Amino acid sequence: MTEPTSPDPIAEILYLAEDGDTVSALARVDAWLSQYPESGVMHALKASLLLDAGRPVDADQSVRLALQHSEDEDPRFAQIVAANVALALREPDRVLQYAGDLLQDDPADEVAIMLEARALALLGKWEDAKHRAEYVLAGDPDHEEAVQLRIAAIESMRGGKAKLSEDEWAAFAAKFPHNAVARTGRAWALLQRGKSRDAEAEFRDALALDPTADWARDGLLITLKARYPGYGLLLRFFDWIQSFSPNTQTMIVFGGIFGFRILRNVARENPAMGVVIYPLLAIYIAFVVASWLADPLLNLLLLTKAEGRALVKGDERRAALLVGAVLGTAMLSALAGWAFSVENLMLSGFVLGLASFSIAAAYQCAEGKYRTRMQLWAGTVVVLAFIGATAPGDLGSAVIGLGVLVAVIGTWVGRWWAGKSHREG
């Protein structure tokens, strides 16, 4: 085991940590603790390093030793690390306990107040979290963590009465031009006003400041898709519909379905009105298709470009590739059925095309049981399409009919499960 040799071991350890060499830093800490196992500061430093390494459970073990051995030392550092470990473990009650101990010694301790604010945010007590962030900002207007927490608090408070306006986001971005959250928030505000070009510039600046900022990456991806005709209108429609409660959203969706059927029946009974009604129905169908497939198809298009490949990741990439593969297979099946006059093969291509809706719906669900259910649903439609293409005569036709029914029902179920998955998550 490496022996501690530095006259200032903490400075050496911090230098290694700042240089990104966490393994060597931890080795130095362990070497020191092998000689001085009752050093509360070293146990706390080890916990901090383990937390930075993404090992909060191990960090918790070390920080408990730090608190135990800090009785004869200044416990502040150990209490701060313990609070941060508890935050990583999502244990806000413990955070409040450590923050409270710190505040007993110094009621104006900004670090303790911010730890308390973050714990309150975990508990969903956004109003209290906001007040504490504002208290810190009153003494230090440039405190970036307080700025970010205040923004998060305002955006998270329910009731629609405390949303940041475009001017407020602009003020934050002007005051904190090197803060990725402030720049990203301003970009989203611009995007919601339809100013996609200005928003794109802000998203790019935010990503330059913090390349790991998913909020900014998602926004830039939307602005790139907004370059294509019609996507901006689709985006504004979803912004509008999401302003309603889940029950109202469901009523709007089903209202569109029933309205479509009523107009179709009117056109059948009054052929003269078909000139007006059928184009409206065609627009409605195009809108429905776009609402399901615009994102995965545009993501697929962006994957052909270097910038798009850097932005389209994870679920978005998987959804785009799967939808593209299924639609491509559907087109080949339909063309082959038409070329060789095999009706069931052509119709199975139609069913495969409908399966893309279920695939898109699966990735609109939050990860978990609802996504898994929707993936199985989509798989069922794909299997029915292949059986319909290969089964003889009437059996194949019956299976294709079943595939169409399952796919259509899947569009309704998918919307419901997608909303439910995010509400429950």
PDB file of N, CA and C in Angstrom, residues 39-40 66 73 190 236 250 273 301 331 398:
ATOM      1  N   SER A  39      -9.215   9.761  11.625  1.00  0.00           N
ATOM      2  CA  SER A  39      -9.231  11.106  11.043  1.00  0.00           C
ATOM      3  C   SER A  39     -10.587  11.362  10.389  1.00  0.00           C
ATOM      4  N   GLY A  40     -11.398  12.167  11.052  1.00  0.00           N
ATOM      5  CA  GLY A  40     -12.723  12.479  10.503  1.00  0.00           C
ATOM      6  C   GLY A  40     -12.633  13.212   9.171  1.00  0.00           C
ATOM      7  N   ALA A  66     -16.840   9.467   9.175  1.00  0.00           N
ATOM      8  CA  ALA A  66     -16.371  10.848   9.328  1.00  0.00           C
ATOM      9  C   ALA A  66     -17.106  11.554  10.455  1.00  0.00           C
ATOM     10  N   GLU A  73     -12.908  17.311  16.216  1.00  0.00           N
ATOM     11  CA  GLU A  73     -12.499  18.184  15.125  1.00  0.00           C
ATOM     12  C   GLU A  73     -13.663  19.107  14.773  1.00  0.00           C
ATOM     13  N   LEU A 190     -38.113  31.558 -25.910  1.00  0.00           N
ATOM     14  CA  LEU A 190     -38.131  32.054 -27.291  1.00  0.00           C
ATOM     15  C   LEU A 190     -38.813  31.047 -28.217  1.00  0.00           C
ATOM     16  N   ARG A 236     -46.663  23.933 -31.782  1.00  0.00           N
ATOM     17  CA  ARG A 236     -47.537  24.888 -31.090  1.00  0.00           C
ATOM     18  C   ARG A 236     -48.851  24.230 -30.687  1.00  0.00           C
ATOM     19  N   THR A 250     -57.916  14.323 -23.138  1.00  0.00           N
ATOM     20  CA  THR A 250     -58.587  13.109 -23.629  1.00  0.00           C
ATOM     21  C   THR A 250     -59.864  13.461 -24.382  1.00  0.00           C
ATOM     22  N   MET A 273     -71.389  18.006 -50.671  1.00  0.00           N
ATOM     23  CA  MET A 273     -70.534  18.626 -49.654  1.00  0.00           C
ATOM     24  C   MET A 273     -69.153  17.960 -49.571  1.00  0.00           C
ATOM     25  N   LEU A 301     -34.203  11.507 -40.290  1.00  0.00           N
ATOM     26  CA  LEU A 301     -33.606  12.384 -41.296  1.00  0.00           C
ATOM     27  C   LEU A 301     -32.370  13.084 -40.738  1.00  0.00           C
ATOM     28  N   MET A 331     -43.172  -0.720 -46.931  1.00  0.00           N
ATOM     29  CA  MET A 331     -43.184  -0.282 -48.334  1.00  0.00           C
ATOM     30  C   MET A 331     -42.731  -1.404 -49.265  1.00  0.00           C
ATOM     31  N   ALA A 398     -58.123 -12.748 -42.569  1.00  0.00           N
ATOM     32  CA  ALA A 398     -58.657 -12.582 -41.213  1.00  0.00           C
ATOM     33  C   ALA A 398     -57.578 -12.061 -40.266  1.00  0.00           C
TER      34      ALA A 398
END
